Tab-separated table of C-alpha atoms in Angstrom:
chain	number	residue	atom	x	y	z
A	1	UNK	CA	0.000	0.000	0.000
A	2	UNK	CA	1.471	3.324	-1.023
A	3	UNK	CA	-0.261	5.289	1.709
A	4	UNK	CA	1.939	4.081	4.559
A	5	UNK	CA	5.547	4.556	3.552
A	6	UNK	CA	7.466	5.132	6.779
A	7	UNK	CA	7.776	3.162	9.991
A	8	UNK	CA	8.564	4.883	13.267
A	9	UNK	CA	11.125	3.347	15.595
A	10	UNK	CA	11.450	3.684	19.356
A	11	UNK	CA	14.486	4.092	21.603
A	12	UNK	CA	14.732	1.049	23.879
A	13	UNK	CA	16.210	0.647	27.312
A	14	UNK	CA	19.446	-0.510	25.700
A	15	UNK	CA	20.459	3.147	25.649
A	16	UNK	CA	22.012	2.605	29.060
A	17	UNK	CA	23.264	-0.944	28.618
A	18	UNK	CA	26.654	-0.319	27.106
A	19	UNK	CA	28.776	1.679	24.679
A	20	UNK	CA	28.043	-0.613	21.750
A	21	UNK	CA	24.298	-0.173	22.082
A	22	UNK	CA	24.668	3.554	22.529
A	23	UNK	CA	26.876	3.777	19.439
A	24	UNK	CA	24.337	1.875	17.348
A	25	UNK	CA	21.475	4.061	18.536
A	26	UNK	CA	23.310	7.331	18.009
A	27	UNK	CA	24.425	6.119	14.566
A	28	UNK	CA	20.758	5.511	13.796
A	29	UNK	CA	19.946	9.038	14.978
A	30	UNK	CA	22.774	10.445	12.853
A	31	UNK	CA	21.542	8.560	9.778
A	32	UNK	CA	18.042	9.957	10.309
A	33	UNK	CA	19.350	13.485	10.678
A	34	UNK	CA	21.443	13.116	7.555
A	35	UNK	CA	18.448	11.814	5.634
A	36	UNK	CA	16.349	14.810	6.692
A	37	UNK	CA	19.175	17.185	5.814
A	38	UNK	CA	19.623	15.614	2.353
A	39	UNK	CA	15.844	15.745	1.832
A	40	UNK	CA	15.886	19.479	2.478
A	41	UNK	CA	18.748	19.963	0.026
A	42	UNK	CA	17.033	17.901	-2.652
A	43	UNK	CA	13.992	20.195	-2.623
A	44	UNK	CA	16.096	23.140	-3.830
A	45	UNK	CA	15.723	21.966	-7.450
A	46	UNK	CA	12.193	22.974	-8.376
A	47	UNK	CA	10.134	21.423	-11.177
A	48	UNK	CA	10.310	24.789	-12.931
A	49	UNK	CA	11.786	28.109	-11.876
A	50	UNK	CA	9.910	31.360	-11.511
A	51	UNK	CA	12.130	32.893	-14.172
A	52	UNK	CA	11.017	30.218	-16.651
A	53	UNK	CA	7.371	30.887	-15.798
A	54	UNK	CA	7.863	34.616	-16.298
A	55	UNK	CA	9.644	34.101	-19.613
A	56	UNK	CA	6.267	33.555	-21.314
A	57	UNK	CA	3.760	36.322	-20.589
A	58	UNK	CA	0.827	33.927	-21.006
A	59	UNK	CA	2.225	31.466	-18.472
A	60	UNK	CA	3.141	34.304	-16.126
A	61	UNK	CA	-0.378	35.716	-16.196
A	62	UNK	CA	-1.939	32.280	-15.765
A	63	UNK	CA	0.363	31.491	-12.821
A	64	UNK	CA	-0.514	34.764	-11.145
A	65	UNK	CA	-4.241	34.217	-11.687
A	66	UNK	CA	-3.975	30.734	-10.166
A	67	UNK	CA	-1.840	32.075	-7.338
A	68	UNK	CA	-4.430	34.746	-6.565
A	69	UNK	CA	-6.992	31.994	-5.918
A	70	UNK	CA	-4.720	30.168	-3.467
A	71	UNK	CA	-2.822	33.091	-1.980
A	72	UNK	CA	0.584	31.965	-3.273
A	73	UNK	CA	2.935	33.605	-5.743
A	74	UNK	CA	3.954	30.608	-7.835
A	75	UNK	CA	6.546	32.684	-9.697
A	76	UNK	CA	8.463	33.262	-6.443
A	77	UNK	CA	10.979	30.438	-6.036
A	78	UNK	CA	11.441	31.032	-2.301
A	79	UNK	CA	7.705	30.918	-1.652
A	80	UNK	CA	7.289	27.745	-3.728
A	81	UNK	CA	10.226	26.035	-1.994
A	82	UNK	CA	8.743	26.849	1.411
A	83	UNK	CA	5.305	25.674	0.266
A	84	UNK	CA	6.579	22.323	-0.987
A	85	UNK	CA	8.616	21.649	2.147
A	86	UNK	CA	5.688	22.525	4.415
A	87	UNK	CA	3.116	20.503	2.492
A	88	UNK	CA	5.395	17.484	2.251
A	89	UNK	CA	5.786	17.414	6.039
A	90	UNK	CA	2.023	17.792	6.420
A	91	UNK	CA	1.377	14.846	4.077
A	92	UNK	CA	3.891	12.688	5.925
A	93	UNK	CA	2.111	13.559	9.166
A	94	UNK	CA	-1.163	12.447	7.570
A	95	UNK	CA	0.439	9.098	6.782
A	96	UNK	CA	1.415	8.611	10.418
A	97	UNK	CA	-1.988	9.302	11.928
A	98	UNK	CA	-3.181	6.691	14.489
A	99	UNK	CA	-6.131	5.769	12.288
A	100	UNK	CA	-3.800	4.407	9.629
A	101	UNK	CA	-1.767	2.248	12.011
A	102	UNK	CA	-4.766	1.039	13.987
A	103	UNK	CA	-6.567	0.226	10.765
A	104	UNK	CA	-3.657	-1.852	9.473
A	105	UNK	CA	-3.307	-3.695	12.777
A	106	UNK	CA	-7.033	-4.431	12.942
A	107	UNK	CA	-7.061	-5.574	9.323
A	108	UNK	CA	-4.103	-7.898	9.858
A	109	UNK	CA	-5.647	-9.313	13.021
A	110	UNK	CA	-8.963	-9.887	11.275
A	111	UNK	CA	-7.334	-11.665	8.336
A	112	UNK	CA	-4.984	-13.894	10.329
A	113	UNK	CA	-7.228	-14.731	13.271
A	114	UNK	CA	-9.100	-17.521	11.419
A	115	UNK	CA	-5.798	-19.281	10.710
A	116	UNK	CA	-5.222	-19.669	14.450
A	117	UNK	CA	-8.337	-21.788	14.901
A	118	UNK	CA	-6.596	-24.962	13.744
A	119	UNK	CA	-3.620	-24.295	16.043
A	120	UNK	CA	-5.524	-23.497	19.244
A	121	UNK	CA	-8.185	-25.798	20.738
A	122	UNK	CA	-9.535	-22.873	22.779
A	123	UNK	CA	-10.296	-20.934	19.605
A	124	UNK	CA	-11.757	-24.028	17.950
A	125	UNK	CA	-14.186	-24.392	20.829
A	126	UNK	CA	-15.561	-20.903	20.139
A	127	UNK	CA	-15.538	-21.065	16.355
A	128	UNK	CA	-18.456	-18.728	15.631
A	129	UNK	CA	-17.298	-16.130	18.154
A	130	UNK	CA	-13.795	-16.143	16.643
A	131	UNK	CA	-15.114	-15.806	13.094
A	132	UNK	CA	-17.400	-12.980	14.177
A	133	UNK	CA	-14.507	-11.161	15.863
A	134	UNK	CA	-12.347	-11.651	12.768
A	135	UNK	CA	-15.073	-10.231	10.536
A	136	UNK	CA	-15.595	-7.255	12.866
A	137	UNK	CA	-11.846	-6.528	13.003
A	138	UNK	CA	-11.623	-6.737	9.214
A	139	UNK	CA	-14.511	-4.319	8.726
A	140	UNK	CA	-13.120	-1.887	11.309
A	141	UNK	CA	-9.621	-2.117	9.804
A	142	UNK	CA	-10.854	-1.467	6.275
A	143	UNK	CA	-12.951	1.477	7.471
A	144	UNK	CA	-10.014	3.056	9.335
A	145	UNK	CA	-7.596	2.583	6.431
A	146	UNK	CA	-10.077	4.005	3.933
A	147	UNK	CA	-10.753	6.964	6.229
A	148	UNK	CA	-7.040	7.672	6.678
A	149	UNK	CA	-6.329	7.401	2.970
A	150	UNK	CA	-9.287	9.658	2.172
A	151	UNK	CA	-7.906	12.300	4.527
A	152	UNK	CA	-4.465	11.999	2.929
A	153	UNK	CA	-5.849	12.320	-0.586
A	154	UNK	CA	-7.925	15.324	0.441
A	155	UNK	CA	-4.832	17.053	1.837
A	156	UNK	CA	-2.931	16.211	-1.354
A	157	UNK	CA	-5.581	17.270	-3.862
A	158	UNK	CA	-6.820	20.454	-2.210
A	159	UNK	CA	-5.172	23.715	-1.281
A	160	UNK	CA	-2.057	25.374	-2.738
A	161	UNK	CA	-0.649	22.078	-4.043
A	162	UNK	CA	-3.597	21.796	-6.432
A	163	UNK	CA	-2.829	25.275	-7.731
A	164	UNK	CA	0.840	24.439	-8.169
A	165	UNK	CA	-0.029	21.361	-10.214
A	166	UNK	CA	-2.223	23.590	-12.407
A	167	UNK	CA	0.750	25.907	-12.925
A	168	UNK	CA	2.993	22.984	-13.865
A	169	UNK	CA	0.410	21.666	-16.319
A	170	UNK	CA	0.071	25.125	-17.870
A	171	UNK	CA	3.835	25.489	-18.188
A	172	UNK	CA	4.164	22.107	-19.849
A	173	UNK	CA	1.355	22.939	-22.284
A	174	UNK	CA	3.262	26.071	-23.313
A	175	UNK	CA	6.433	24.106	-24.015
A	176	UNK	CA	8.293	24.955	-20.799
A	177	UNK	CA	10.116	21.789	-19.679
A	178	UNK	CA	9.688	20.476	-16.135
A	179	UNK	CA	13.039	19.445	-14.704
A	180	UNK	CA	11.485	16.826	-12.429
A	181	UNK	CA	8.233	16.184	-10.589
A	182	UNK	CA	8.619	14.814	-7.036
A	183	UNK	CA	6.653	11.558	-6.703
A	184	UNK	CA	4.956	12.728	-3.501
A	185	UNK	CA	3.548	15.802	-5.292
A	186	UNK	CA	1.442	13.500	-7.493
A	187	UNK	CA	0.809	10.909	-4.786
A	188	UNK	CA	2.941	8.290	-6.517
A	189	UNK	CA	4.970	5.566	-4.836
A	190	UNK	CA	8.387	6.452	-3.427
A	191	UNK	CA	10.000	4.785	-6.445
A	192	UNK	CA	8.062	7.103	-8.753
A	193	UNK	CA	5.850	4.448	-10.334
A	194	UNK	CA	2.135	4.578	-11.043
A	195	UNK	CA	-0.140	7.391	-12.119
A	196	UNK	CA	-0.581	8.822	-8.647
A	197	UNK	CA	-3.583	10.094	-6.728
A	198	UNK	CA	-3.149	13.669	-7.990
A	199	UNK	CA	-1.307	13.751	-11.334
A	200	UNK	CA	-0.249	16.938	-13.056
A	201	UNK	CA	-3.196	18.027	-15.234
A	202	UNK	CA	-2.746	17.698	-18.975
A	203	UNK	CA	-3.787	20.633	-21.153
A	204	UNK	CA	-3.782	20.900	-24.954
A	205	UNK	CA	-0.468	22.146	-26.351
A	206	UNK	CA	-0.338	25.875	-26.990
A	207	UNK	CA	1.319	27.454	-29.991
A	208	UNK	CA	4.546	29.345	-29.228
A	209	UNK	CA	4.206	33.032	-28.629
A	210	UNK	CA	4.676	35.174	-31.746
A	211	UNK	CA	8.101	36.723	-32.170
A	212	UNK	CA	8.487	40.311	-31.095
A	213	UNK	CA	8.432	42.830	-33.990
A	214	UNK	CA	11.781	43.969	-35.278
A	215	UNK	CA	13.183	47.182	-33.895
A	216	UNK	CA	12.751	50.231	-36.115
A	217	UNK	CA	15.750	52.029	-37.438
A	218	UNK	CA	15.040	55.058	-35.245
A	219	UNK	CA	15.009	53.040	-32.012
A	220	UNK	CA	18.228	53.233	-30.037
A	221	UNK	CA	20.034	49.918	-30.345
A	222	UNK	CA	21.673	50.187	-26.920
A	223	UNK	CA	18.323	50.535	-25.175
A	224	UNK	CA	16.847	47.636	-27.141
A	225	UNK	CA	19.777	45.424	-26.251
A	226	UNK	CA	19.566	46.338	-22.582
A	227	UNK	CA	15.838	45.550	-22.431
A	228	UNK	CA	16.327	41.963	-23.631
A	229	UNK	CA	17.290	39.665	-20.740
A	230	UNK	CA	20.341	37.532	-21.366
A	231	UNK	CA	19.404	33.845	-20.920
A	232	UNK	CA	21.361	32.024	-18.237
A	233	UNK	CA	23.155	29.014	-19.746
A	234	UNK	CA	22.520	25.534	-18.410
A	235	UNK	CA	25.715	23.752	-17.299
A	236	UNK	CA	26.973	21.249	-19.849
A	237	UNK	CA	26.577	17.628	-18.837
A	238	UNK	CA	30.005	16.081	-18.070
A	239	UNK	CA	30.994	12.719	-19.490
A	240	UNK	CA	30.965	11.181	-16.011
A	241	UNK	CA	27.298	12.109	-15.571
A	242	UNK	CA	26.367	10.553	-18.916
A	243	UNK	CA	28.291	7.452	-17.881
A	244	UNK	CA	26.407	7.364	-14.579
A	245	UNK	CA	23.076	7.536	-16.399
A	246	UNK	CA	24.126	4.537	-18.506
A	247	UNK	CA	25.422	2.385	-15.624
A	248	UNK	CA	23.243	3.399	-12.672
A	249	UNK	CA	20.915	0.418	-13.141
A	250	UNK	CA	23.650	-2.107	-13.882
A	251	UNK	CA	25.277	-4.552	-11.477
A	252	UNK	CA	23.959	-5.612	-8.111
A	253	UNK	CA	24.328	-9.351	-8.763
A	254	UNK	CA	27.904	-9.909	-7.628
A	255	UNK	CA	27.146	-10.595	-3.963
A	256	UNK	CA	24.402	-13.084	-4.766
A	257	UNK	CA	26.492	-14.880	-7.402
A	258	UNK	CA	29.534	-15.070	-5.094
A	259	UNK	CA	27.476	-16.498	-2.234
A	260	UNK	CA	25.877	-19.037	-4.569
A	261	UNK	CA	29.265	-20.219	-5.792
A	262	UNK	CA	30.534	-20.527	-2.212
A	263	UNK	CA	27.497	-22.617	-1.279
A	264	UNK	CA	27.960	-24.846	-4.330
A	265	UNK	CA	31.641	-25.292	-3.481
A	266	UNK	CA	30.829	-26.157	0.139
A	267	UNK	CA	28.143	-28.563	-1.015
A	268	UNK	CA	30.561	-30.275	-3.386
A	269	UNK	CA	33.174	-30.737	-0.657
A	270	UNK	CA	30.529	-32.057	1.736
A	271	UNK	CA	29.364	-34.526	-0.878
A	272	UNK	CA	32.965	-35.649	-1.526
A	273	UNK	CA	33.639	-36.214	2.185
A	274	UNK	CA	30.332	-38.002	2.767
A	275	UNK	CA	30.320	-40.242	-0.298
A	276	UNK	CA	34.057	-40.707	-0.456
A	277	UNK	CA	34.586	-39.622	-4.051
A	278	UNK	CA	37.249	-37.123	-5.023
A	279	UNK	CA	35.244	-35.538	-7.824
A	280	UNK	CA	33.419	-33.326	-5.362
A	281	UNK	CA	36.664	-31.608	-4.386
A	282	UNK	CA	36.677	-30.001	-7.833
A	283	UNK	CA	33.968	-27.698	-6.498
A	284	UNK	CA	36.707	-25.930	-4.531
A	285	UNK	CA	37.647	-24.251	-7.810
A	286	UNK	CA	34.467	-22.240	-7.477
A	287	UNK	CA	35.803	-20.475	-4.366
A	288	UNK	CA	38.469	-18.401	-6.219
A	289	UNK	CA	35.843	-17.606	-8.845
A	290	UNK	CA	33.509	-16.342	-6.128
A	291	UNK	CA	36.286	-14.182	-4.670
A	292	UNK	CA	37.038	-12.770	-8.138
A	293	UNK	CA	33.347	-11.933	-8.649
A	294	UNK	CA	33.215	-10.225	-5.262
A	295	UNK	CA	36.295	-8.156	-6.074
A	296	UNK	CA	34.827	-7.205	-9.459
A	297	UNK	CA	31.618	-6.143	-7.778
A	298	UNK	CA	33.541	-4.092	-5.211
A	299	UNK	CA	35.509	-2.379	-7.962
A	300	UNK	CA	32.329	-1.648	-9.919
A	301	UNK	CA	30.703	-0.298	-6.777
A	302	UNK	CA	33.567	2.134	-6.187
A	303	UNK	CA	33.405	3.324	-9.786
A	304	UNK	CA	29.642	3.832	-9.584
A	305	UNK	CA	30.023	5.733	-6.312
A	306	UNK	CA	32.544	8.078	-7.930
A	307	UNK	CA	30.202	8.619	-10.873
A	308	UNK	CA	27.304	9.162	-8.472
A	309	UNK	CA	29.222	11.930	-6.733
A	310	UNK	CA	29.847	13.562	-10.104
A	311	UNK	CA	26.121	13.320	-10.850
A	312	UNK	CA	25.249	14.867	-7.478
A	313	UNK	CA	27.644	17.724	-8.158
A	314	UNK	CA	26.033	18.245	-11.561
A	315	UNK	CA	22.590	18.389	-9.949
A	316	UNK	CA	23.885	21.050	-7.556
A	317	UNK	CA	25.156	23.036	-10.552
A	318	UNK	CA	21.705	22.760	-12.114
A	319	UNK	CA	20.166	24.022	-8.887
A	320	UNK	CA	22.465	27.046	-8.908
A	321	UNK	CA	21.715	27.707	-12.583
A	322	UNK	CA	17.973	27.449	-11.958
A	323	UNK	CA	18.243	29.884	-9.056
A	324	UNK	CA	20.012	32.288	-11.429
A	325	UNK	CA	17.157	32.057	-13.935
A	326	UNK	CA	18.176	29.198	-16.228
A	327	UNK	CA	15.525	26.969	-17.788
A	328	UNK	CA	16.616	23.513	-16.644
A	329	UNK	CA	15.616	20.756	-19.100
A	330	UNK	CA	13.858	17.592	-18.036
A	331	UNK	CA	16.191	15.338	-16.083
A	332	UNK	CA	16.854	11.716	-16.901
A	333	UNK	CA	15.264	9.045	-14.672
A	334	UNK	CA	18.629	8.374	-13.020
A	335	UNK	CA	19.136	12.035	-12.095
A	336	UNK	CA	15.532	12.325	-10.951
A	337	UNK	CA	16.187	9.488	-8.512
A	338	UNK	CA	19.117	11.440	-7.102
A	339	UNK	CA	16.984	14.549	-6.720
A	340	UNK	CA	14.196	12.582	-5.035
A	341	UNK	CA	16.654	10.848	-2.718
A	342	UNK	CA	16.335	7.294	-4.122
A	343	UNK	CA	19.659	7.024	-5.938
A	344	UNK	CA	21.708	4.040	-4.774
């Protein structure tokens, strides 16, 4: 279920039991703080900048009309950044409401309670009462989950976020590219799949704005040149970033293959010792192969990590260029995962 995406954890009494436990707990706290800090940094790259919205007078006017209805200036990058951060926290709080957790627990209890009848004579003796309780728990669980999800969808679809999605749909219809769309903004899964509970609206494409008339000969050229804003260039994509986009989804099988070869080698030796045949000892040759595969996977992992750092640096350069007024093109799926915090 996409609605519940995070699981809270609780500090146990092991906080006072020893340095090892304390180190593990504080490392957990540090990881959580780092995740929240990275999440805040990732939100600095907006789907589209205010400068890009203002570059087309029609989009600018539409954005301001929509913003007037919701009380938000969608052409102000600072205001939009604050809005997205605030609404994302509010939606995460909706996901952690007690109704959601209680509903899931009641639903699980109602579904699994009948399976305990065959394992417990006490339950078998009260068959109808147990089935009635299971049905009641299932109904209550479904009702609570549906209620919690309805509240979450209402918070997602209404308010300033709805207006911002209208602005994004208008910008896309006018040919302004959207650098990336956070999955949570459309109510999609954390991996970015699915249509989502609140997708960006799709509007018919709009013809480009007509070109401005040529300057007359009597108009001062210096004034005309000064009135035309100089477009901010988008940083060129380095080779390492292109390489990262090509290899980000590769690999990941070395550990499993190495472990499988080790198990096969151990099984062959066990068979040779048990049966008394020397052929099984040939399986020991698989052990160096497993080590070689592990080393290859480690080397590939280091290379991918170096490329990932280059890609992160490139995303930061795009953020700076967008803040300066550049029109950032649509990012690749691999870079979007980095921006959304799911790059591995």
